[in-house]
Tab-separated table of N, CA and C in Angstrom:
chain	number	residue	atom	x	y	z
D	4	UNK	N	-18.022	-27.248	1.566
D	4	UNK	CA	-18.850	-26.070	1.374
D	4	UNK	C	-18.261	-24.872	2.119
D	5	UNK	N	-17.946	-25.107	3.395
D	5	UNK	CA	-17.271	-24.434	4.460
D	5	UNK	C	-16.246	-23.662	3.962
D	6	UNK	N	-15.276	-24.696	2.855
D	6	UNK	CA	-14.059	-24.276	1.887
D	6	UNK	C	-14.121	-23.463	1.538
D	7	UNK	N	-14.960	-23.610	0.464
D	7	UNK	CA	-15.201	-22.672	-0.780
D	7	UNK	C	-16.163	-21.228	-0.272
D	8	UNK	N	-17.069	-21.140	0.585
D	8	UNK	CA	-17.208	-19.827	0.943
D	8	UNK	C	-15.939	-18.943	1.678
D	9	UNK	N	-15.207	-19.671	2.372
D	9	UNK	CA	-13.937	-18.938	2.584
D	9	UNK	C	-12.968	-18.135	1.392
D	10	UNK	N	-12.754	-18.947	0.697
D	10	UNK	CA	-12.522	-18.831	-0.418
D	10	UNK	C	-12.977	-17.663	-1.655
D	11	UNK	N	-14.140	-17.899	-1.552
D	11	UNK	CA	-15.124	-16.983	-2.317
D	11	UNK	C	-14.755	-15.564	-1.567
D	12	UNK	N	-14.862	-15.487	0.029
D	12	UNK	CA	-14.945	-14.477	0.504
D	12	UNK	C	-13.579	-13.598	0.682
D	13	UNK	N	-12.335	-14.668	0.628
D	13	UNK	CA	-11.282	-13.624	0.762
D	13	UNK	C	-10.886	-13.594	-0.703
D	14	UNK	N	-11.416	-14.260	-1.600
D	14	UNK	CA	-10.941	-13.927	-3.570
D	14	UNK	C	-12.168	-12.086	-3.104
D	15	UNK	N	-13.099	-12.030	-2.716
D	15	UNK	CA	-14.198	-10.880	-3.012
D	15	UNK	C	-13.072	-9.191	-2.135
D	16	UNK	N	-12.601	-9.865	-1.226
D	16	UNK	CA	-11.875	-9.019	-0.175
D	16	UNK	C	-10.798	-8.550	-0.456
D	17	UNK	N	-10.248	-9.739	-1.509
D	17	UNK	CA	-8.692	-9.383	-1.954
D	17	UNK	C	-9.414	-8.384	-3.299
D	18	UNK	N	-10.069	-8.767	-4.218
D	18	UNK	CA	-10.668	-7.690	-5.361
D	18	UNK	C	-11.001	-6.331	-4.685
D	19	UNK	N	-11.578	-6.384	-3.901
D	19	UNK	CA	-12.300	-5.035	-3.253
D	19	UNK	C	-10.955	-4.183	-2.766
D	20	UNK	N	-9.637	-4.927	-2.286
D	20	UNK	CA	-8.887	-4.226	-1.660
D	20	UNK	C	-7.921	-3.672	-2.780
D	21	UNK	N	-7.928	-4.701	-3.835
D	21	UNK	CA	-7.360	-4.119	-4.841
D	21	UNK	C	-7.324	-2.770	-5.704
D	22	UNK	N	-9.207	-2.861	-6.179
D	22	UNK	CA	-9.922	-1.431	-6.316
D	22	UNK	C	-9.645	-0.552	-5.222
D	23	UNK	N	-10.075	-0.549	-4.084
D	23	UNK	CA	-9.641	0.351	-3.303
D	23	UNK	C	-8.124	1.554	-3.149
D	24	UNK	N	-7.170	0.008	-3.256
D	24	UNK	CA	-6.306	0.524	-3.431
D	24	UNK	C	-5.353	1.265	-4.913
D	25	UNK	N	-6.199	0.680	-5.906
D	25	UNK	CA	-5.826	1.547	-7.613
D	25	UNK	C	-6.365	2.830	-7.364
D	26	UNK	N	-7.435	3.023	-6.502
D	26	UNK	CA	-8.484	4.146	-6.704
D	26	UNK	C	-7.660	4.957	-5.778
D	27	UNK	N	-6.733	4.219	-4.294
D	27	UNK	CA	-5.816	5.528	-3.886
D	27	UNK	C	-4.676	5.906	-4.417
D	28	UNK	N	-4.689	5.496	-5.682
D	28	UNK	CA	-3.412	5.989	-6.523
D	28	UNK	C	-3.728	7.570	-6.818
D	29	UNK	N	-5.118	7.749	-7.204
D	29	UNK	CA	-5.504	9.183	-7.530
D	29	UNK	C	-6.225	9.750	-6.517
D	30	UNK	N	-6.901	9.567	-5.432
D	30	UNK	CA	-7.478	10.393	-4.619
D	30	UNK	C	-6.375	10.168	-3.057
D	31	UNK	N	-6.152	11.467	-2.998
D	31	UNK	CA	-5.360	11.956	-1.827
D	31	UNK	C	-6.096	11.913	-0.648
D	32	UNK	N	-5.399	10.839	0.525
D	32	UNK	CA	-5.715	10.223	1.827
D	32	UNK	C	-5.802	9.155	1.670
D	33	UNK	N	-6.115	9.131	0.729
D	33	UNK	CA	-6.701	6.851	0.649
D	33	UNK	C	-5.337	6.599	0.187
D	34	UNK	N	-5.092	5.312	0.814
D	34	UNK	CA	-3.462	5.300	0.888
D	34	UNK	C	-3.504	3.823	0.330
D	35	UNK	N	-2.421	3.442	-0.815
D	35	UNK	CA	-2.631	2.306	-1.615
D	35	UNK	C	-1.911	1.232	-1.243
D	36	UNK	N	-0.824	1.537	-0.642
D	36	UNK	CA	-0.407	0.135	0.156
D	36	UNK	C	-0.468	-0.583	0.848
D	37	UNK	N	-1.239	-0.047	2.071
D	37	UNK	CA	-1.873	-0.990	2.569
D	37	UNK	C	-2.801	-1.951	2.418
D	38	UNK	N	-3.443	-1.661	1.371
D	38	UNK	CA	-4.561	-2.096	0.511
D	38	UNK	C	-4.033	-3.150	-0.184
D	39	UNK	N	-2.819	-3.010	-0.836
D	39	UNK	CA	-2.608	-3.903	-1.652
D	39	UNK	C	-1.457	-5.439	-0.702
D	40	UNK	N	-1.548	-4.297	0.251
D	40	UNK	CA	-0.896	-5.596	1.524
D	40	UNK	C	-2.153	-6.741	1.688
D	41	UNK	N	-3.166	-5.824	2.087
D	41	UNK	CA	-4.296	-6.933	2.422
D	41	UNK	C	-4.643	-7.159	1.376
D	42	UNK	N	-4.599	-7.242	0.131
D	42	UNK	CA	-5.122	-7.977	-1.010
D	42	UNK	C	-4.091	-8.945	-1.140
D	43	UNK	N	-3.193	-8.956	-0.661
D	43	UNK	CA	-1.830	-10.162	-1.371
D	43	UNK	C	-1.795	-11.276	-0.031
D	44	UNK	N	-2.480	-11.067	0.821
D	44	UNK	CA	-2.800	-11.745	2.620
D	44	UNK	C	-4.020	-12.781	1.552
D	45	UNK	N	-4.823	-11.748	1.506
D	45	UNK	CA	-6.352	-12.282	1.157
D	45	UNK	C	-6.121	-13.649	-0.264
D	46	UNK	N	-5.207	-13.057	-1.084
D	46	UNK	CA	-5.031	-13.868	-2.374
D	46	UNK	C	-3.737	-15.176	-1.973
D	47	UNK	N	-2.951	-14.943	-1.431
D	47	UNK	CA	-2.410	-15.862	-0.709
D	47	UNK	C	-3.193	-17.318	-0.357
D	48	UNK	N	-4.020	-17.006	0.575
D	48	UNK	CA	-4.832	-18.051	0.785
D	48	UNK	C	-5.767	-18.101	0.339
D	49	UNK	N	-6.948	-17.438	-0.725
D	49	UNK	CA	-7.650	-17.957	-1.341
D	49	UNK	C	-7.314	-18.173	-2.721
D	50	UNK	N	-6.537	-17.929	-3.150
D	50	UNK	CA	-6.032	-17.803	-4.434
D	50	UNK	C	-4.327	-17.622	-5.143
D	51	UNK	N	-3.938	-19.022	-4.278
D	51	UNK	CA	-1.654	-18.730	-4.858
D	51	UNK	C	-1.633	-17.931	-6.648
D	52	UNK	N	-2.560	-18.537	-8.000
D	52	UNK	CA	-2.122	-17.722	-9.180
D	52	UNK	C	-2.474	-16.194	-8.913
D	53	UNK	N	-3.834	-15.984	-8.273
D	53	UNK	CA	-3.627	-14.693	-8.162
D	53	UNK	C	-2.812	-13.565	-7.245
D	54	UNK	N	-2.321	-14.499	-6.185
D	54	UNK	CA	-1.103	-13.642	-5.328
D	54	UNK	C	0.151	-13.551	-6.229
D	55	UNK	N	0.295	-14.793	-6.716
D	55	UNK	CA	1.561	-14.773	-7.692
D	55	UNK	C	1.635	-13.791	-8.420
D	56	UNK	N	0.304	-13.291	-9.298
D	56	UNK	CA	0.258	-11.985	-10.301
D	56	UNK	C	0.284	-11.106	-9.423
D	57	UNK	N	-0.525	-10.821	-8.773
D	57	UNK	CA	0.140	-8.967	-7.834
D	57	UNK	C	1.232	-9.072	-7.401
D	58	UNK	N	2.167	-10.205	-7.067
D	58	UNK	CA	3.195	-10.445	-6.705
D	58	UNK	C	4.382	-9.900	-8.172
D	59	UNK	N	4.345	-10.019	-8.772
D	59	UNK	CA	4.564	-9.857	-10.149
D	59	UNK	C	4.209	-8.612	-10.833
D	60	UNK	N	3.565	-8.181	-10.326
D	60	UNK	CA	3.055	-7.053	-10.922
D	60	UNK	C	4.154	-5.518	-11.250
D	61	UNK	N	4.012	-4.602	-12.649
D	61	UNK	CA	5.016	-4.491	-12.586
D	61	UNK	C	5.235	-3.044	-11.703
D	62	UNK	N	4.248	-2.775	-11.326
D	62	UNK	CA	4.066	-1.096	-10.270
D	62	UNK	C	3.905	-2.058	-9.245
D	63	UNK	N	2.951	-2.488	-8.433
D	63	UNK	CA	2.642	-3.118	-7.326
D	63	UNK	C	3.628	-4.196	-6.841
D	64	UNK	N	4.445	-4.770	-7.339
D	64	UNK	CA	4.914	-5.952	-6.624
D	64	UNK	C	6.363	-5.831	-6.171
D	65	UNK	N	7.175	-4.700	-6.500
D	65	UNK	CA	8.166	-3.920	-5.518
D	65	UNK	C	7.784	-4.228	-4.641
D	66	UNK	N	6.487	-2.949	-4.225
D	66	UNK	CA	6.070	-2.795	-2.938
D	66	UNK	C	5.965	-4.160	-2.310
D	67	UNK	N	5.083	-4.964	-2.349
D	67	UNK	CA	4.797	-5.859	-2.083
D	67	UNK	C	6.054	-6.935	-1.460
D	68	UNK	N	6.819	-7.419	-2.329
D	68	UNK	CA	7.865	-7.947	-2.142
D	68	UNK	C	9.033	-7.143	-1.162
D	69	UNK	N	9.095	-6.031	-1.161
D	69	UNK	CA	9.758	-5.364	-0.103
D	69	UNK	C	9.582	-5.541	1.527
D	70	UNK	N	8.000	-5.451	0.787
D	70	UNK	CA	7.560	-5.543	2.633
D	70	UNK	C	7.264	-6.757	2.650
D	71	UNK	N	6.859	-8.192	2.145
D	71	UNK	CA	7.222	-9.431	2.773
D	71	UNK	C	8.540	-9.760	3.006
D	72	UNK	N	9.185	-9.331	2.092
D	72	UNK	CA	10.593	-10.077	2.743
D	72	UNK	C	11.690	-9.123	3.734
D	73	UNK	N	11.311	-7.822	3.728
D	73	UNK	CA	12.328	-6.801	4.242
D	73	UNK	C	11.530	-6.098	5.427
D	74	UNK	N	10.292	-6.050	5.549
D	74	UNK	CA	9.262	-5.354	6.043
D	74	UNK	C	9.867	-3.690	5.947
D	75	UNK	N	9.811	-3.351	4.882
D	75	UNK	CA	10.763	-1.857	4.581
D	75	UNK	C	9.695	-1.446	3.335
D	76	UNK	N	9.913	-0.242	3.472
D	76	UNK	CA	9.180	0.531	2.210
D	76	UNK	C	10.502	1.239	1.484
D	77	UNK	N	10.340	1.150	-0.012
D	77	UNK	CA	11.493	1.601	-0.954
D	77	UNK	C	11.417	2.931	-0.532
D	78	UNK	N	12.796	3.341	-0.581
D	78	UNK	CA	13.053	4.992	-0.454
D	78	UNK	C	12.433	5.786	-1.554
D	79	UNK	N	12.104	5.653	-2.599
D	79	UNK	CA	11.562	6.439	-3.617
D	79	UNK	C	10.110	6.403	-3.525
D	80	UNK	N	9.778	5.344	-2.839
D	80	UNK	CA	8.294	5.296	-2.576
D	80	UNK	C	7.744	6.167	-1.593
D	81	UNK	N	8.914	6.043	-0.560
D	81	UNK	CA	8.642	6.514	0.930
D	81	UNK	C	8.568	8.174	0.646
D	82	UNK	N	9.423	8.480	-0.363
D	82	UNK	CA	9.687	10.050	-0.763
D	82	UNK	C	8.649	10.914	-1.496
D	83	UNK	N	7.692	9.786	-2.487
D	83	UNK	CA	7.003	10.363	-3.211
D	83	UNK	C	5.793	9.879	-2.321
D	84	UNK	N	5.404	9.478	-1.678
D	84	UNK	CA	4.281	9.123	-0.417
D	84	UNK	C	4.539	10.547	0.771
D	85	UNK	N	5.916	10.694	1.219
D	85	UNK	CA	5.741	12.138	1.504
D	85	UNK	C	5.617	13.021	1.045
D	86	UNK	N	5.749	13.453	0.190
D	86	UNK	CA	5.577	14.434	-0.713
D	86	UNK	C	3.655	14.532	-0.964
D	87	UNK	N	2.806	13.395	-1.213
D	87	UNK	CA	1.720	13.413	-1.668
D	87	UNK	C	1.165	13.634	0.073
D	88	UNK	N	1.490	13.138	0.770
D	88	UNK	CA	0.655	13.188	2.161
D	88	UNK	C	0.807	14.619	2.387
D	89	UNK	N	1.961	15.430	2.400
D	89	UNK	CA	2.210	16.567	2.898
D	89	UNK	C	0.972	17.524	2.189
D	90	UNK	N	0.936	16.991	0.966
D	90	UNK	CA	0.668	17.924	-0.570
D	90	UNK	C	-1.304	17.760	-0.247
D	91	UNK	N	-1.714	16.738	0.262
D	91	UNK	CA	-2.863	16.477	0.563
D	91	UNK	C	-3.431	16.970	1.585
D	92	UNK	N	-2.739	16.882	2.638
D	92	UNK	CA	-3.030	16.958	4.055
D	92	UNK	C	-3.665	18.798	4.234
D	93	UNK	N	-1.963	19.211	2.947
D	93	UNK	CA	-1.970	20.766	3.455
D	93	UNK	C	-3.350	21.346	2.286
D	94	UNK	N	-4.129	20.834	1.224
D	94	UNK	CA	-4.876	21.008	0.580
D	94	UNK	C	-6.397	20.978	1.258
D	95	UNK	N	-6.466	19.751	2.137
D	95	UNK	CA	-7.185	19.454	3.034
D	95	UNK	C	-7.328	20.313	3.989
D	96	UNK	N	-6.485	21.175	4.589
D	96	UNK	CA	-6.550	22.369	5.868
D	96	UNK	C	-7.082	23.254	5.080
D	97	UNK	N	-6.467	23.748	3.768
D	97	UNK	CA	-6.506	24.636	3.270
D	97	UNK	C	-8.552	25.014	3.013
D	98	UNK	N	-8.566	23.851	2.609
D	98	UNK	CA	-10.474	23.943	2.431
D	98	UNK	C	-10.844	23.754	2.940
D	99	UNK	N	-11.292	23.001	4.758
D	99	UNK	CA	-11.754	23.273	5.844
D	99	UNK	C	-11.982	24.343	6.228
D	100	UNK	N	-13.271	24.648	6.785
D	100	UNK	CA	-13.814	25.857	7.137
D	100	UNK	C	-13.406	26.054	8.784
D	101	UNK	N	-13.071	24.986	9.386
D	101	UNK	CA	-13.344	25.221	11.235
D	101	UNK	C	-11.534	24.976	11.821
D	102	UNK	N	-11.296	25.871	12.365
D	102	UNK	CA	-9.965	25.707	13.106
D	102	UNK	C	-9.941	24.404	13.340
D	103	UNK	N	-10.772	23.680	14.169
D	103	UNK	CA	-10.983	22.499	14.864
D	103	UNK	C	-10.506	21.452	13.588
D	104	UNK	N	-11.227	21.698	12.808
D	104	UNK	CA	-10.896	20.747	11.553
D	104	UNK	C	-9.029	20.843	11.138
D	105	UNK	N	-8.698	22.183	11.380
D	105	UNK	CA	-7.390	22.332	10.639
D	105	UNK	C	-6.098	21.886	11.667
D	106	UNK	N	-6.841	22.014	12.625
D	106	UNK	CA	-6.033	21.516	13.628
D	106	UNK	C	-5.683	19.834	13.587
D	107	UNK	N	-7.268	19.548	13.735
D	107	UNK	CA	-7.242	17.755	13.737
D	107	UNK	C	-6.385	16.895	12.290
D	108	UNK	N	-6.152	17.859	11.106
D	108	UNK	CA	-5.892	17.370	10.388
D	108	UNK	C	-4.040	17.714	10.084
D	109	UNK	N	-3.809	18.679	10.762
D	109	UNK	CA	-2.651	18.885	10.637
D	109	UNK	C	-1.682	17.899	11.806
D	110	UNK	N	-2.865	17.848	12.687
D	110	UNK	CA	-2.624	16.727	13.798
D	110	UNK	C	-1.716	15.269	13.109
D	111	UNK	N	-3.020	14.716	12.714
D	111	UNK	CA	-3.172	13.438	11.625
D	111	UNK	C	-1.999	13.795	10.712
D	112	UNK	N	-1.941	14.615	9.996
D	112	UNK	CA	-0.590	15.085	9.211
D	112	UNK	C	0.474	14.174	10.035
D	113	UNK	N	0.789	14.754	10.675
D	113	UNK	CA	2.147	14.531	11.552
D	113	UNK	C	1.933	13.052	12.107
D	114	UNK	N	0.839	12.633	13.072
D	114	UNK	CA	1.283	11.141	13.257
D	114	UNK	C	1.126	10.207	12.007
D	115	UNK	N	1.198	10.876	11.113
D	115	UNK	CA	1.168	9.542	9.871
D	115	UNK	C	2.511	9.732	9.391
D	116	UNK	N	3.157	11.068	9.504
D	116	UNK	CA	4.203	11.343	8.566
D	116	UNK	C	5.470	10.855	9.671
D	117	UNK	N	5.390	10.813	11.010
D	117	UNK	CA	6.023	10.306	11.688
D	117	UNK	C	6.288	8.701	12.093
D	118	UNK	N	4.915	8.463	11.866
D	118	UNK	CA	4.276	6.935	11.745
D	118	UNK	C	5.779	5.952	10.899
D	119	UNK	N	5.070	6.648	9.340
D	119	UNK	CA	5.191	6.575	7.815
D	119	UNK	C	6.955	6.448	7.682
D	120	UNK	N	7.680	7.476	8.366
D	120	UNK	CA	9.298	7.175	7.992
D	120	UNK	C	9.472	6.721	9.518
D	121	UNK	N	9.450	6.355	10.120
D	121	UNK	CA	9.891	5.168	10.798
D	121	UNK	C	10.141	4.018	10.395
D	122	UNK	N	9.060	3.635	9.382
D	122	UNK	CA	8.995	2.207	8.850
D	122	UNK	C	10.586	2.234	8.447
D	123	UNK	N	11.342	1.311	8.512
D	123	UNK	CA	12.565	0.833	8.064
D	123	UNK	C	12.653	1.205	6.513
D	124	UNK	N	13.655	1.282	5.847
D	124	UNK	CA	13.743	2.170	4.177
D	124	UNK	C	14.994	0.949	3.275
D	125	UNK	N	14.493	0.556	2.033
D	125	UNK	CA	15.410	-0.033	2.105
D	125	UNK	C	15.207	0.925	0.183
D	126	UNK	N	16.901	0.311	-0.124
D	126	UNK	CA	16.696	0.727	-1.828
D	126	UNK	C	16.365	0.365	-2.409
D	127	UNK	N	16.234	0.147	-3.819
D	127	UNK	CA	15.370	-0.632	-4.835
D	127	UNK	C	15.470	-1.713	-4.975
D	128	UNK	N	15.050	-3.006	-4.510
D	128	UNK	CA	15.149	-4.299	-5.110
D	128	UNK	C	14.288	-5.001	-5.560
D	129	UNK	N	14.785	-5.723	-6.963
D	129	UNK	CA	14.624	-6.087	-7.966
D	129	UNK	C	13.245	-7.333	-7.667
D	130	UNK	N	12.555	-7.423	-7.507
D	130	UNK	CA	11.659	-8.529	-6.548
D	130	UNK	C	12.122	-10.058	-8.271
D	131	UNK	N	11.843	-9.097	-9.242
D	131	UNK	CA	11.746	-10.146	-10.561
D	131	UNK	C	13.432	-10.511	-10.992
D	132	UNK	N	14.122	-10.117	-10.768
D	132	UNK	CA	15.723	-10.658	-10.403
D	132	UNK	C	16.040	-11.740	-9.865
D	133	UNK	N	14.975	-11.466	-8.514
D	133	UNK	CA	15.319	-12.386	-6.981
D	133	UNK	C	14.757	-13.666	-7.991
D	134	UNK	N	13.389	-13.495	-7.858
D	134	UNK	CA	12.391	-14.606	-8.420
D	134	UNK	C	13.106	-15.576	-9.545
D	135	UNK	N	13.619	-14.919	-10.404
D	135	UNK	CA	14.941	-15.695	-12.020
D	135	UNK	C	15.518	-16.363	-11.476
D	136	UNK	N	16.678	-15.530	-9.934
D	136	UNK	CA	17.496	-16.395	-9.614
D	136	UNK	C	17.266	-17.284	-8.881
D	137	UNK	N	16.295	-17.293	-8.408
D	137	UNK	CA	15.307	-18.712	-7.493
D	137	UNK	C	14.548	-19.614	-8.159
D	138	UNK	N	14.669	-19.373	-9.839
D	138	UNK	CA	14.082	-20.636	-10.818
D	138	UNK	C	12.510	-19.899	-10.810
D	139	UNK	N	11.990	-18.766	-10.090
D	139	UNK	CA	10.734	-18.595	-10.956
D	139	UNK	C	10.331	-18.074	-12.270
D	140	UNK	N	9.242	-17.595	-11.758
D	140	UNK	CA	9.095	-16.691	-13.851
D	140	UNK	C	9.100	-15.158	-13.305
């Protein structure tokens, strides 16, 4: 019984993180990879076919596969993630009414964007290449 509510609860956690994270594909700040990190944690252990599919997936599972096996974010990702943080952040000052606000957010700007390219960068690899030549699908 013990099982299966575990189960139940990280299949509900990995869905929720999933939505979460499709939904920060279009709204600026909500940030989608991390999201889809903890959905592929969550589906892992409650669910190997469904980690396998986000694993697989054909937008999401770059990412994914990059950062389990490389812990690196693709350079084209990392480029168009700066580009949207900058593009958000400065949209975000822009409509704040209180210095205080434009400050704190230009703040946040910077330790994310400093955060953000630190992470190690690697180039494009093929996650569904790797997988062929290792006998998967």
């Amino acid at each position: 019984m013990e099982n299966s509510l575990k189960r139940i609860l990280l299949l509900g956690l990995g869905w929720l993180c999933v939505t979460v994270g499709f939904i920060g594909i279009f709204l600026p700040l909500l940030p989608t990879t991390p999201f889809l990190l903890l959905a592929s944690a969550c589906f892992m252990r409650g669910s190997p076919p469904i980690a396998q599919w986000l694993h697989q997936h054909p937008k999401f599972g770059s990412i994914i596969y990059n950062w389990h096996q490389y812990r690196s974010v693709d350079r084209r990702i990392k480029l168009r993630a700066n580009v949207f943080i900058f593009l958000s952040f400065s949209l975000s000052i822009f409509i704040v009414p209180n210095i205080w606000q434009k400050v704190m957010l230009a703040v946040l700007a910077m330790i994310l964007l400093i955060w953000f390219n630190r992470l190690p960068e690697t180039t494009s690899v093929s996650h569904t290449s790797k997988n062929t030549e290792q006998g998967g699908k």
